[in-house]
JSON list of C-alpha atoms in Angstrom, two decimals:
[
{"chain": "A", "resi": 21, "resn": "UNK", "atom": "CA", "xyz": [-92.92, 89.51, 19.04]},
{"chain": "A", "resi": 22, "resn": "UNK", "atom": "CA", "xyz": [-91.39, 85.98, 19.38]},
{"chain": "A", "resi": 23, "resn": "UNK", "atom": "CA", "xyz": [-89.28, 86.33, 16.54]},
{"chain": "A", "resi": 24, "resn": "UNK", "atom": "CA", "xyz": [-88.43, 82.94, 15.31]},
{"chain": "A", "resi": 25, "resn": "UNK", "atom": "CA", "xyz": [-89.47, 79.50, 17.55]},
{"chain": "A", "resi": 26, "resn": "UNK", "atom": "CA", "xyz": [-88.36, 76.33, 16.81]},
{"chain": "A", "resi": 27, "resn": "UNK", "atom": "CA", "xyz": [-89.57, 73.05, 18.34]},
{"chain": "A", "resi": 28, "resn": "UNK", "atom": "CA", "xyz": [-88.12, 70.70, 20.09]},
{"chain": "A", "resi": 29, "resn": "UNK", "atom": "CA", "xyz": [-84.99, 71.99, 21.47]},
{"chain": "A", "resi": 30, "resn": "UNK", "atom": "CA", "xyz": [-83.89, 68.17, 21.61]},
{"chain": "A", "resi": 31, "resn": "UNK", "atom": "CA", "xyz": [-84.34, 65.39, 20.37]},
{"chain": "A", "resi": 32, "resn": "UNK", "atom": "CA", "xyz": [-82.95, 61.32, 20.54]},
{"chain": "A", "resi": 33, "resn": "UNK", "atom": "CA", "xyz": [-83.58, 59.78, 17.08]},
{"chain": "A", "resi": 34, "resn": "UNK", "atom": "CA", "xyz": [-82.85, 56.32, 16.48]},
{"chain": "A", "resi": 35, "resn": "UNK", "atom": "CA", "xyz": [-81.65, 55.58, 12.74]},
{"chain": "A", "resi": 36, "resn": "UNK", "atom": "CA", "xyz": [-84.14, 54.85, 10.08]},
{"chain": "A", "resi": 37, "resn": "UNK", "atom": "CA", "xyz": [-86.95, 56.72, 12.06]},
{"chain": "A", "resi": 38, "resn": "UNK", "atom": "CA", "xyz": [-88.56, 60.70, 11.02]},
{"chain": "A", "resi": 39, "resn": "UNK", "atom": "CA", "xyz": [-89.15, 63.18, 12.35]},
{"chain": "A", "resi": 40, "resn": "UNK", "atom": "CA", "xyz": [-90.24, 67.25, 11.82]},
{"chain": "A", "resi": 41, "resn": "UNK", "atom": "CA", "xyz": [-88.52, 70.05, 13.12]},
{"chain": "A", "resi": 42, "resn": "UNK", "atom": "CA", "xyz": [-90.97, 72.79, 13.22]},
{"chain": "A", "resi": 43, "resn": "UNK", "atom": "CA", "xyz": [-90.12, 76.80, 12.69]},
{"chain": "A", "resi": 44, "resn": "UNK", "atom": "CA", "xyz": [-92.35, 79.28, 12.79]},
{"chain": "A", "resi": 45, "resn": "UNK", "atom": "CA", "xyz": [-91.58, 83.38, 12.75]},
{"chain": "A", "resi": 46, "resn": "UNK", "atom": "CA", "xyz": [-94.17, 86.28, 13.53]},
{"chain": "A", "resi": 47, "resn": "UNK", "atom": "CA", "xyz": [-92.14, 89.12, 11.63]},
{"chain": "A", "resi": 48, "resn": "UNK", "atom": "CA", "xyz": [-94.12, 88.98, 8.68]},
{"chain": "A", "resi": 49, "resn": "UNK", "atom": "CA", "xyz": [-90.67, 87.66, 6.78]},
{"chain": "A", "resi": 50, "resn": "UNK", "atom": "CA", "xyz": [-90.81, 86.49, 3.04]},
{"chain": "A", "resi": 51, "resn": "UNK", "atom": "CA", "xyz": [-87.15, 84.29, 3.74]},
{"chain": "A", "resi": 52, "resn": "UNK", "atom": "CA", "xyz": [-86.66, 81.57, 5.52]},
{"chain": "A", "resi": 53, "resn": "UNK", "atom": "CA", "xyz": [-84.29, 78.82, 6.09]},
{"chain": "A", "resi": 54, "resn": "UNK", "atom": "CA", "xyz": [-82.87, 75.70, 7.34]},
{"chain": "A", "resi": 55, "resn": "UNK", "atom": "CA", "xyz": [-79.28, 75.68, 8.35]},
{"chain": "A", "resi": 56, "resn": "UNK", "atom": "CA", "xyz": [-76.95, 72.91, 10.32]},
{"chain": "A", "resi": 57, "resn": "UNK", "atom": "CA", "xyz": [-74.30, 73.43, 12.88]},
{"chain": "A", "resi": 58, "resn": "UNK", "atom": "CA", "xyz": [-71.65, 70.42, 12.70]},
{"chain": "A", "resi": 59, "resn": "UNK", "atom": "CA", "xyz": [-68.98, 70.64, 15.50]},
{"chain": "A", "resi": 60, "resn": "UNK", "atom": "CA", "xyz": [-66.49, 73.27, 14.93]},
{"chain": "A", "resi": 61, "resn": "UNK", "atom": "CA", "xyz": [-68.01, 74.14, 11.54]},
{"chain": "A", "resi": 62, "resn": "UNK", "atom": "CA", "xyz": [-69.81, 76.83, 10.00]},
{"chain": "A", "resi": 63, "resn": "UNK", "atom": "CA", "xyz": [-73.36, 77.28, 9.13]},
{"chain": "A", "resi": 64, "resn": "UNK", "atom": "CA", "xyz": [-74.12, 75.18, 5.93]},
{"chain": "A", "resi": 65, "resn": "UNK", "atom": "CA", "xyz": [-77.36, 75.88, 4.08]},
{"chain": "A", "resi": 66, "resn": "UNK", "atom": "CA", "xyz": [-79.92, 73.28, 4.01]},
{"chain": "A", "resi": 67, "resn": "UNK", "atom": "CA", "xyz": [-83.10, 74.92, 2.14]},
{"chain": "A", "resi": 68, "resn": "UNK", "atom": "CA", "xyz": [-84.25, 78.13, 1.92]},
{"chain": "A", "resi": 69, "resn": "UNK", "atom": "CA", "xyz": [-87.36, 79.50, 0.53]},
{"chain": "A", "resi": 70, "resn": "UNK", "atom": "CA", "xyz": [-88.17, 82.93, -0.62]},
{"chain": "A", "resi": 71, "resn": "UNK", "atom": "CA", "xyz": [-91.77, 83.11, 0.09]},
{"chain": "A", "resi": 72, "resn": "UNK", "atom": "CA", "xyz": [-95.29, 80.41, 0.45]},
{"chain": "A", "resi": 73, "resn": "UNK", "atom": "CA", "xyz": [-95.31, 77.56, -1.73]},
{"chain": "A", "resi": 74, "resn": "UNK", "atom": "CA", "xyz": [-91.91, 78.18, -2.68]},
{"chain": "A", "resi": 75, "resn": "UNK", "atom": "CA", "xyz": [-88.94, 76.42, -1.71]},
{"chain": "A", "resi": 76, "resn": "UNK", "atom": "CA", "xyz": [-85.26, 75.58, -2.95]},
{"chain": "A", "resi": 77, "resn": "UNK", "atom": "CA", "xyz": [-82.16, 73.51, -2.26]},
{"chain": "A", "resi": 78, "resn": "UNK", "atom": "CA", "xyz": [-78.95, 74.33, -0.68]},
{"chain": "A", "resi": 79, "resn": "UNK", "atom": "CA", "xyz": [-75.61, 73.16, -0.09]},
{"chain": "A", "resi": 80, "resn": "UNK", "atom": "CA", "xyz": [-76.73, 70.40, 2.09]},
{"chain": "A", "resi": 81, "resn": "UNK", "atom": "CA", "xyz": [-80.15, 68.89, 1.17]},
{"chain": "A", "resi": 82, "resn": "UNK", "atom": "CA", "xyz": [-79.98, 65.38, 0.87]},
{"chain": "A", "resi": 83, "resn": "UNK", "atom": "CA", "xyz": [-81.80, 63.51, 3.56]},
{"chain": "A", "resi": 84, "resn": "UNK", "atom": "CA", "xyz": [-84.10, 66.31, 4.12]},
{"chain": "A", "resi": 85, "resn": "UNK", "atom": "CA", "xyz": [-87.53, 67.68, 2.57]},
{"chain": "A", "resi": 86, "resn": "UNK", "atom": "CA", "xyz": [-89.29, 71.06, 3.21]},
{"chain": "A", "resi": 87, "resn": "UNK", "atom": "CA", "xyz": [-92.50, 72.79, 2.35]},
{"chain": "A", "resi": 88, "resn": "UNK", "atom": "CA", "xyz": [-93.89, 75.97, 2.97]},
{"chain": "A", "resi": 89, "resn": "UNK", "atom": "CA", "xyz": [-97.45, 76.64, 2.69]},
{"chain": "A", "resi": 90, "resn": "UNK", "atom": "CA", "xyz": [-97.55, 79.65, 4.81]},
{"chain": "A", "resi": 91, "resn": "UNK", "atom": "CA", "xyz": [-95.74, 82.68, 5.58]},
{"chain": "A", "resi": 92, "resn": "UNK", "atom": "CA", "xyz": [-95.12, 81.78, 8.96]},
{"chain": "A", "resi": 93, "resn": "UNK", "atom": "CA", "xyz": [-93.96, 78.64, 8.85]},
{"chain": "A", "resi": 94, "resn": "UNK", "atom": "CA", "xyz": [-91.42, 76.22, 7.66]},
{"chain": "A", "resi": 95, "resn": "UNK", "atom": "CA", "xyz": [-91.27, 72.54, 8.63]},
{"chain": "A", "resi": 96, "resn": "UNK", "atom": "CA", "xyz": [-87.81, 70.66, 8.01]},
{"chain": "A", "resi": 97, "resn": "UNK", "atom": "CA", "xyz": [-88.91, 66.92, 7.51]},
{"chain": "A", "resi": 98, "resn": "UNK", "atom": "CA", "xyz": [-86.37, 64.12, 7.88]},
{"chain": "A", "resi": 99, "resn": "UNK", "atom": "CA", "xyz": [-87.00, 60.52, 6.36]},
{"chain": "A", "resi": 100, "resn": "UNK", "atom": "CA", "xyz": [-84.94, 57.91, 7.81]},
{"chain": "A", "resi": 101, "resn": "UNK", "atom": "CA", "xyz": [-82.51, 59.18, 10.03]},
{"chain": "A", "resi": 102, "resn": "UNK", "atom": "CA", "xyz": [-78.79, 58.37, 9.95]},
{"chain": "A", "resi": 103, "resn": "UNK", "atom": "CA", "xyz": [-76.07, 59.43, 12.27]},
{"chain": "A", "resi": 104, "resn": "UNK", "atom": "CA", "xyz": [-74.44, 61.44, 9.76]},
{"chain": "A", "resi": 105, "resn": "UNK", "atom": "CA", "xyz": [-77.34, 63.63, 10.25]},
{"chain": "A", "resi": 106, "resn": "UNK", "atom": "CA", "xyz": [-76.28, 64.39, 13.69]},
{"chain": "A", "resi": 107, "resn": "UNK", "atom": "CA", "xyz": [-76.09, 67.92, 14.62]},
{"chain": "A", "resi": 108, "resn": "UNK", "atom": "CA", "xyz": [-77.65, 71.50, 16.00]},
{"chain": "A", "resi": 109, "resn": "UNK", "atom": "CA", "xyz": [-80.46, 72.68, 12.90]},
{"chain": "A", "resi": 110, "resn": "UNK", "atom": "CA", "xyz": [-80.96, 76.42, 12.90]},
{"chain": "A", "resi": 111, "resn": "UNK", "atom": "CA", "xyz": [-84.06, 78.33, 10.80]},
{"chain": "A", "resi": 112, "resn": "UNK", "atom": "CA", "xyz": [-84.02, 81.36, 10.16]},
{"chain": "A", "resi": 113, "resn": "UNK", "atom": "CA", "xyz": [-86.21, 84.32, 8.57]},
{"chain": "A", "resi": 114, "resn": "UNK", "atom": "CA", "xyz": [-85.59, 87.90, 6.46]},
{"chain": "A", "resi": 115, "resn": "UNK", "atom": "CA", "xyz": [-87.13, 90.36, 5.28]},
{"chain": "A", "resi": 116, "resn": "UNK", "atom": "CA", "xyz": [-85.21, 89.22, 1.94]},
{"chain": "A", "resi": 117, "resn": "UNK", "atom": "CA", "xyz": [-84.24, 91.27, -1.21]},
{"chain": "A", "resi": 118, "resn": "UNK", "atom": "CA", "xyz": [-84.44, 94.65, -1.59]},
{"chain": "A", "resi": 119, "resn": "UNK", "atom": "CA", "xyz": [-85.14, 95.16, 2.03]},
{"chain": "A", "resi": 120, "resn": "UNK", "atom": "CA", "xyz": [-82.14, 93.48, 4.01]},
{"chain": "A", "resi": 121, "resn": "UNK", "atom": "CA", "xyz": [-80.27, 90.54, 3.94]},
{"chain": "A", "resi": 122, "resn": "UNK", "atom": "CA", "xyz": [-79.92, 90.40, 8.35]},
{"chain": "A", "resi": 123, "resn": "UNK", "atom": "CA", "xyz": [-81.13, 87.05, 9.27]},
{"chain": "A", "resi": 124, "resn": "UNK", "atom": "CA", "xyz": [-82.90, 86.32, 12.06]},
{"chain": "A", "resi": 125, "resn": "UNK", "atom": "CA", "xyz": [-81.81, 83.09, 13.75]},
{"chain": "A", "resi": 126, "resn": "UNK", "atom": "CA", "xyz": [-83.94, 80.77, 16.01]},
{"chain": "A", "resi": 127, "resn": "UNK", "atom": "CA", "xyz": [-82.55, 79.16, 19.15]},
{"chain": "A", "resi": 128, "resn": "UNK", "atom": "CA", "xyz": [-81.59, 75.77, 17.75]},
{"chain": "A", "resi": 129, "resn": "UNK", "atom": "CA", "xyz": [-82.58, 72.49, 17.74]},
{"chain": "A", "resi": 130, "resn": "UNK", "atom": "CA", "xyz": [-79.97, 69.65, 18.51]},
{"chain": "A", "resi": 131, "resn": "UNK", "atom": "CA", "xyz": [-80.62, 66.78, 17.52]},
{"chain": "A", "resi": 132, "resn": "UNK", "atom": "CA", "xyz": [-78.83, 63.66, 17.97]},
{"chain": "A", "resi": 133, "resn": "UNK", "atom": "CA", "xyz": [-79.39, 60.22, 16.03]},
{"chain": "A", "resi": 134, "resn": "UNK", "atom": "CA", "xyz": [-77.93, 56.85, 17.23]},
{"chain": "B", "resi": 1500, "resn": "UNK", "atom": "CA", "xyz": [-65.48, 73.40, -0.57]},
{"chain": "B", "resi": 1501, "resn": "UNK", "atom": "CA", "xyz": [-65.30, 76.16, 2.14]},
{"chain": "B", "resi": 1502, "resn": "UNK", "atom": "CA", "xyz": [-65.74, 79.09, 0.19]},
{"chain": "B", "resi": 1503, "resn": "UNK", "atom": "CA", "xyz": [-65.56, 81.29, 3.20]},
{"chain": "B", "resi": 1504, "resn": "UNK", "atom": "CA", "xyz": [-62.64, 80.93, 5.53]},
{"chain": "B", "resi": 1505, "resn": "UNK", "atom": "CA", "xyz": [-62.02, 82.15, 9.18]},
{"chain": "B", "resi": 1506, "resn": "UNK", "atom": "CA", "xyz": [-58.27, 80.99, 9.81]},
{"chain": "B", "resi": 1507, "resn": "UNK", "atom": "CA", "xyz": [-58.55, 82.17, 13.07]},
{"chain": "B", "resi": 1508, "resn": "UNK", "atom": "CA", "xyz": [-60.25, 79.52, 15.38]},
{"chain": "B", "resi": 1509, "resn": "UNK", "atom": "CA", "xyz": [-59.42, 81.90, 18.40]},
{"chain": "B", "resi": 1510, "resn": "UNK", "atom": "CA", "xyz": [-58.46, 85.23, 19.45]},
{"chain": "B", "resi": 1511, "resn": "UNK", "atom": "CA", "xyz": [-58.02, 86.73, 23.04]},
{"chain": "B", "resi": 1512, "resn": "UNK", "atom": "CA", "xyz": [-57.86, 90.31, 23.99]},
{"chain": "B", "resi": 1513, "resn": "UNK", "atom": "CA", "xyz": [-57.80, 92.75, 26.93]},
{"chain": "B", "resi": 1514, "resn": "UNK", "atom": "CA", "xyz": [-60.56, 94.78, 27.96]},
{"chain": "B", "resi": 1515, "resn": "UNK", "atom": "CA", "xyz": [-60.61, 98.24, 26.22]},
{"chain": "B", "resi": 1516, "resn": "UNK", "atom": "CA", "xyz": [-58.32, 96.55, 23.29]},
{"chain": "B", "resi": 1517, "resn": "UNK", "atom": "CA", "xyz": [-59.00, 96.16, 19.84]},
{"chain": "B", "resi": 1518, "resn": "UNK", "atom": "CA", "xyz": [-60.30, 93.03, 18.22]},
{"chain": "B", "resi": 1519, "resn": "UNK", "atom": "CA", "xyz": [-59.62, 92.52, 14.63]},
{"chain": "B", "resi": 1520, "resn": "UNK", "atom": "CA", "xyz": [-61.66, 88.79, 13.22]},
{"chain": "B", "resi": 1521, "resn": "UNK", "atom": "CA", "xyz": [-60.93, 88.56, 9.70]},
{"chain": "B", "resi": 1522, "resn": "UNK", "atom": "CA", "xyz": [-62.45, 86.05, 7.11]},
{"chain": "B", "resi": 1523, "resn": "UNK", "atom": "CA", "xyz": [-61.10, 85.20, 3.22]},
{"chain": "B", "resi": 1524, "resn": "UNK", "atom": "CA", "xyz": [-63.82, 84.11, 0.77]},
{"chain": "B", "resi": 1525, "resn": "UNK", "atom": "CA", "xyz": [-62.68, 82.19, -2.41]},
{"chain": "B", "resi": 1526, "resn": "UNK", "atom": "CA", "xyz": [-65.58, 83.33, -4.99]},
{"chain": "B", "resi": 1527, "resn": "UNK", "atom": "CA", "xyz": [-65.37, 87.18, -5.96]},
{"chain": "B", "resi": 1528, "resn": "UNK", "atom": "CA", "xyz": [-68.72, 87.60, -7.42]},
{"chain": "B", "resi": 1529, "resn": "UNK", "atom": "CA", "xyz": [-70.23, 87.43, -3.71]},
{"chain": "B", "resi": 1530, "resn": "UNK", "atom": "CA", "xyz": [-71.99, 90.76, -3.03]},
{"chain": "B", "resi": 1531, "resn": "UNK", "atom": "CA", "xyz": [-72.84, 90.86, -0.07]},
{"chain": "B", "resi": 1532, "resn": "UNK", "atom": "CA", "xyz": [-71.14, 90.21, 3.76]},
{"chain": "B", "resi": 1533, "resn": "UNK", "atom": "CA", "xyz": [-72.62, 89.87, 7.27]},
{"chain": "B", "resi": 1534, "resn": "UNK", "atom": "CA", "xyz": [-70.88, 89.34, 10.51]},
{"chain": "B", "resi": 1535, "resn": "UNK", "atom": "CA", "xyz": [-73.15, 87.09, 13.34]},
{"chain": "B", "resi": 1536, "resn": "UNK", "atom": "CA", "xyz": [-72.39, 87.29, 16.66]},
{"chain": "B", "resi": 1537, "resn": "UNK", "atom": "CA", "xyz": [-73.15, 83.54, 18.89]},
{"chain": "B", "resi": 1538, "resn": "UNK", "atom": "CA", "xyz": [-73.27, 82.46, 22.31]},
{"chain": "B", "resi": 1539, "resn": "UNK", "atom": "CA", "xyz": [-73.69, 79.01, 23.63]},
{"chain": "B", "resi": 1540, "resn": "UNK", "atom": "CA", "xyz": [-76.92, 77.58, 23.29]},
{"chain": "B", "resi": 1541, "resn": "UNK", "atom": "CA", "xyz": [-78.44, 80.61, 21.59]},
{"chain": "B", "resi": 1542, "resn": "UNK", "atom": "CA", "xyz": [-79.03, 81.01, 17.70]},
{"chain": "B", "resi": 1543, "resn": "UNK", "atom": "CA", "xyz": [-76.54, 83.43, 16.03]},
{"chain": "B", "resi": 1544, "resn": "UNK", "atom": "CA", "xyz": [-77.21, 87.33, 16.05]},
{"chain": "B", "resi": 1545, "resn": "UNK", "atom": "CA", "xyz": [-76.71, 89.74, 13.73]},
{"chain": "B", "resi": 1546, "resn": "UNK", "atom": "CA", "xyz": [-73.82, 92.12, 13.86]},
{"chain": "B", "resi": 1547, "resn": "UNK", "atom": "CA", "xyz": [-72.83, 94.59, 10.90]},
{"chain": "B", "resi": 1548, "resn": "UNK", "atom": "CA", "xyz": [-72.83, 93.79, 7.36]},
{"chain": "B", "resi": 1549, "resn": "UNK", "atom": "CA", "xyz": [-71.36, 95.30, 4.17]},
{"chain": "B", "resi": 1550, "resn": "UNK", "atom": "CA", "xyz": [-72.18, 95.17, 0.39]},
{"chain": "B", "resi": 1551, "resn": "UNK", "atom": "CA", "xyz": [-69.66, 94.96, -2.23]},
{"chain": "B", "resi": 1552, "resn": "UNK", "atom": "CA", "xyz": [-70.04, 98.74, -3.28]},
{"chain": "B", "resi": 1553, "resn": "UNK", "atom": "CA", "xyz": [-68.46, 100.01, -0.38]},
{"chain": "B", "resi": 1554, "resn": "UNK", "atom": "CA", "xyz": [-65.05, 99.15, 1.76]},
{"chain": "B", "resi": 1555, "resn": "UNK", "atom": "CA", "xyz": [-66.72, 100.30, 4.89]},
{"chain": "B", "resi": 1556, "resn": "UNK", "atom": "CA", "xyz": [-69.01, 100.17, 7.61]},
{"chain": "B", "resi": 1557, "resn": "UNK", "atom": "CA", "xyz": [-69.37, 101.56, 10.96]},
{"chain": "B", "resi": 1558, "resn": "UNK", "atom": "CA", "xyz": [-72.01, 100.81, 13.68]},
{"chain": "B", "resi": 1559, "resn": "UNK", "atom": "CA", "xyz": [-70.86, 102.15, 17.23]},
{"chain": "B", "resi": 1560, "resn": "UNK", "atom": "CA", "xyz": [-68.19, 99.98, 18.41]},
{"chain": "B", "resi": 1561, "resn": "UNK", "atom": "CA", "xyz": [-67.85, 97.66, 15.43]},
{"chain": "B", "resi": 1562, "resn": "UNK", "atom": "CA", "xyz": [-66.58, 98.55, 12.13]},
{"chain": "B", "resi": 1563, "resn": "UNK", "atom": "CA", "xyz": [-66.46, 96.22, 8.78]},
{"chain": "B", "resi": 1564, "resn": "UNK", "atom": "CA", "xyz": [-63.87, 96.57, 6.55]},
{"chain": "B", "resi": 1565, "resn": "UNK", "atom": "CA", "xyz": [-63.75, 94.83, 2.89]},
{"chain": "B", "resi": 1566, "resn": "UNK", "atom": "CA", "xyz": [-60.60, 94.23, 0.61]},
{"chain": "B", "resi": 1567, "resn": "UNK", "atom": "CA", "xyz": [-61.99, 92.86, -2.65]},
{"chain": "B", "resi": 1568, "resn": "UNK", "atom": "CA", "xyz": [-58.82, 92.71, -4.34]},
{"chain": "B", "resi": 1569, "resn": "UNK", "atom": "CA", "xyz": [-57.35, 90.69, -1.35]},
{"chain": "B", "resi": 1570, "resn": "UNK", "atom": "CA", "xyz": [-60.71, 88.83, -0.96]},
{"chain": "B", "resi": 1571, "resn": "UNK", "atom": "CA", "xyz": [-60.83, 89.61, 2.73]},
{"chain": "B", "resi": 1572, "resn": "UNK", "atom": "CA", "xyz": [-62.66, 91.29, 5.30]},
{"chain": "B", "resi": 1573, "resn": "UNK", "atom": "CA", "xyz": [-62.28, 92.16, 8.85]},
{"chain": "B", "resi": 1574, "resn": "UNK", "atom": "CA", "xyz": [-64.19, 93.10, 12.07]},
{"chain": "B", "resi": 1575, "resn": "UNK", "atom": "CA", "xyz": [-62.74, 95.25, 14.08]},
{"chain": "B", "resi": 1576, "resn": "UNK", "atom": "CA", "xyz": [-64.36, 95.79, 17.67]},
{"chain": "B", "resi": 1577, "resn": "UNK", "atom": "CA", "xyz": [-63.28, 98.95, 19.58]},
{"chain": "B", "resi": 1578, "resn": "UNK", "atom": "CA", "xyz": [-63.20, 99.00, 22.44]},
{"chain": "B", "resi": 1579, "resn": "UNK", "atom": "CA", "xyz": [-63.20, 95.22, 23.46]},
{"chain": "B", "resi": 1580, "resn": "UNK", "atom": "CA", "xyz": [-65.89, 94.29, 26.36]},
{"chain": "B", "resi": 1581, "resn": "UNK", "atom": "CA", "xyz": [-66.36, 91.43, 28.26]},
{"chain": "B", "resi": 1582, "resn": "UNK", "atom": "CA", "xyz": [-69.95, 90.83, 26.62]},
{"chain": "B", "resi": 1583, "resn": "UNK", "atom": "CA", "xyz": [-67.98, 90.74, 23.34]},
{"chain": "B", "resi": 1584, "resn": "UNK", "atom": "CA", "xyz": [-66.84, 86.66, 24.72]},
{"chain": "B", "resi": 1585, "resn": "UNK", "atom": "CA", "xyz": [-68.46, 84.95, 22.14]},
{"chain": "B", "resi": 1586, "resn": "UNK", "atom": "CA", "xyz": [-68.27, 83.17, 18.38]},
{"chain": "B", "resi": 1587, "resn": "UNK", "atom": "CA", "xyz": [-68.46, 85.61, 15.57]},
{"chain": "B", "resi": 1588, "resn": "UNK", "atom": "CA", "xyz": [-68.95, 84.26, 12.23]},
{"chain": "B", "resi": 1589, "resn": "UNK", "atom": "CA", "xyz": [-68.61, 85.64, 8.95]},
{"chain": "B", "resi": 1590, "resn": "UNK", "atom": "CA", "xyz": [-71.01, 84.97, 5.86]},
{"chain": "B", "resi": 1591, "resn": "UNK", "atom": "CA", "xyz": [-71.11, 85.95, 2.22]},
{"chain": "B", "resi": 1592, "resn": "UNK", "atom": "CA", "xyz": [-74.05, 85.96, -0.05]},
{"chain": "B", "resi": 1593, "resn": "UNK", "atom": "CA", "xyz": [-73.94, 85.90, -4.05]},
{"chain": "B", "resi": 1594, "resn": "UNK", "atom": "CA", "xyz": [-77.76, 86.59, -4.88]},
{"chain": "B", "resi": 1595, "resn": "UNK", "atom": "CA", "xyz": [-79.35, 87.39, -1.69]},
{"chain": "B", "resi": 1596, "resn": "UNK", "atom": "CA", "xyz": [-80.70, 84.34, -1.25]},
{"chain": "B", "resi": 1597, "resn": "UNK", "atom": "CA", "xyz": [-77.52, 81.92, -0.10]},
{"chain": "B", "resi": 1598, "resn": "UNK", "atom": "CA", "xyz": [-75.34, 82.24, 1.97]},
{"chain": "B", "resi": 1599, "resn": "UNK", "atom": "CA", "xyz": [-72.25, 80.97, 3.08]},
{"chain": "B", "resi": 1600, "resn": "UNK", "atom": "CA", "xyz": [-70.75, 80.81, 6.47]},
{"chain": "B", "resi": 1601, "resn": "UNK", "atom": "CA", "xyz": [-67.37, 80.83, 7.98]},
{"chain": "B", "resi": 1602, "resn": "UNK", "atom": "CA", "xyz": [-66.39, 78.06, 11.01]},
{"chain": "B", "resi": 1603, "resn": "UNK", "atom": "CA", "xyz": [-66.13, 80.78, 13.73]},
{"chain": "B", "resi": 1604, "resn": "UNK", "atom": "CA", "xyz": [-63.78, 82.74, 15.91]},
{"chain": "B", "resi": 1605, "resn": "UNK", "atom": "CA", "xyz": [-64.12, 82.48, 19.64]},
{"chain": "B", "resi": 1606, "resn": "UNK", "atom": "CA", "xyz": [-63.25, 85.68, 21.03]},
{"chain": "B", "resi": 1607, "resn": "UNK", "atom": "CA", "xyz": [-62.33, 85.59, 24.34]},
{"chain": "B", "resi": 1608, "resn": "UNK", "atom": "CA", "xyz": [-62.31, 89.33, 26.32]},
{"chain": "B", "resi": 1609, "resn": "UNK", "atom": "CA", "xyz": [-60.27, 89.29, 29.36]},
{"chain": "B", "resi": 1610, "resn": "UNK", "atom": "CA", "xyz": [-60.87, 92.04, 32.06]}
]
């Protein structure tokens, strides 16, 4: 198993342009989710969804948009880039309730936007 | 808002020492508590976690405790190992479905 993948591992935005960081996971997993790294900071929730076709905010949303239409994956889509935006994006996957809460974590994707 | 807090941005301990990372939270109906393990350049691991019904857990060499009174919970890592060098984070989940992270502790293991 692969576990989670997450494409690209970098990436040079320039502001006002888009872009889609892809994450797919081959565990079967009904959770998944978008997280960003800031320097020095903690994880901060971005969107989450709890299984196909159905997605949610989090702490963190704005700027962002998400959809998942399959199990497997779960694209994080950013319109118009701004530096602010600047930072290392994690997905992740889980089994979800009633099974475990353990999240599995993808390596990262850092993306920078000047 | 940071409803989870790791005070600590740092710790450093001898080989075959203890290691005690602790975290606070703010919000007492959270339920549910995982510790991640990171290194550079790699996505966060998962460690141990704990639900709110109990005040401890144990997996080999790493043990969760949880004060819900005192909001606060602690890793403890016996003995220490070199491998152990890396950022743990804490998190803290009210339905499951968010969660919450701390900013990190980077423990340092010296041989």
């Amino acid at each position: 198993n692969a576990g989670v993948t997450q494409t690209p591992k970098f990436r040079i935005l320039k502001i006002g342009q888009s872009m889609t960081l892809q994450c797919t996971q081959d565990m079967n997993h009904n959770y998944m989710y978008w997280y960003r790294q800031d320097p020095g900071m903690g994880l901060k929730l971005i969107y989450y969804s709890v299984g196909a076709g159905i997605t949610d905010k989090g702490e963190v949303p704005n700027g962002y948009n998400v959809s998942r239409s399959t199990t497997e994956d779960f694209p994080l889509r950013l319109e118009l880039a701004a530096p602010s935006q600047t930072s290392v994006y994690f997905c992740a996957s889980s089994p979800g309730t009633g099974f475990s809460y353990e999240q599995y974590f993808g390596p990262g994707t850092r993306l920078t936007v000047t | 808002d940071q409803q989870v807090k790791q005070n600590s941005p740092s710790l450093s301990v001898q080989e075959g020492r203890i290691s005690i990372l602790n975290c606070d939270y703010t919000n007492s109906m959270f339920d549910y508590f995982l510790w991640y393990k990171k290194y550079p350049a790699e996505g966060p691991t998962f460690l141990i976690s704990i639900s709110s019904i109990k005040d401890k857990n144990e997996d080999g060499r790493f043990t969760v405790f949880l004060n819900k009174s005192a909001k606060h919970l602690s890793l403890h890592i016996v003995p220490s190992q070199p491998g152990d060098s890396a950022v743990y984070f804490c998190a803290a989940s009210l339905t499951g479905n968010q969660f919450y992270f701390g900013t990190g502790t980077s423990l340092t293991v010296i041989p």
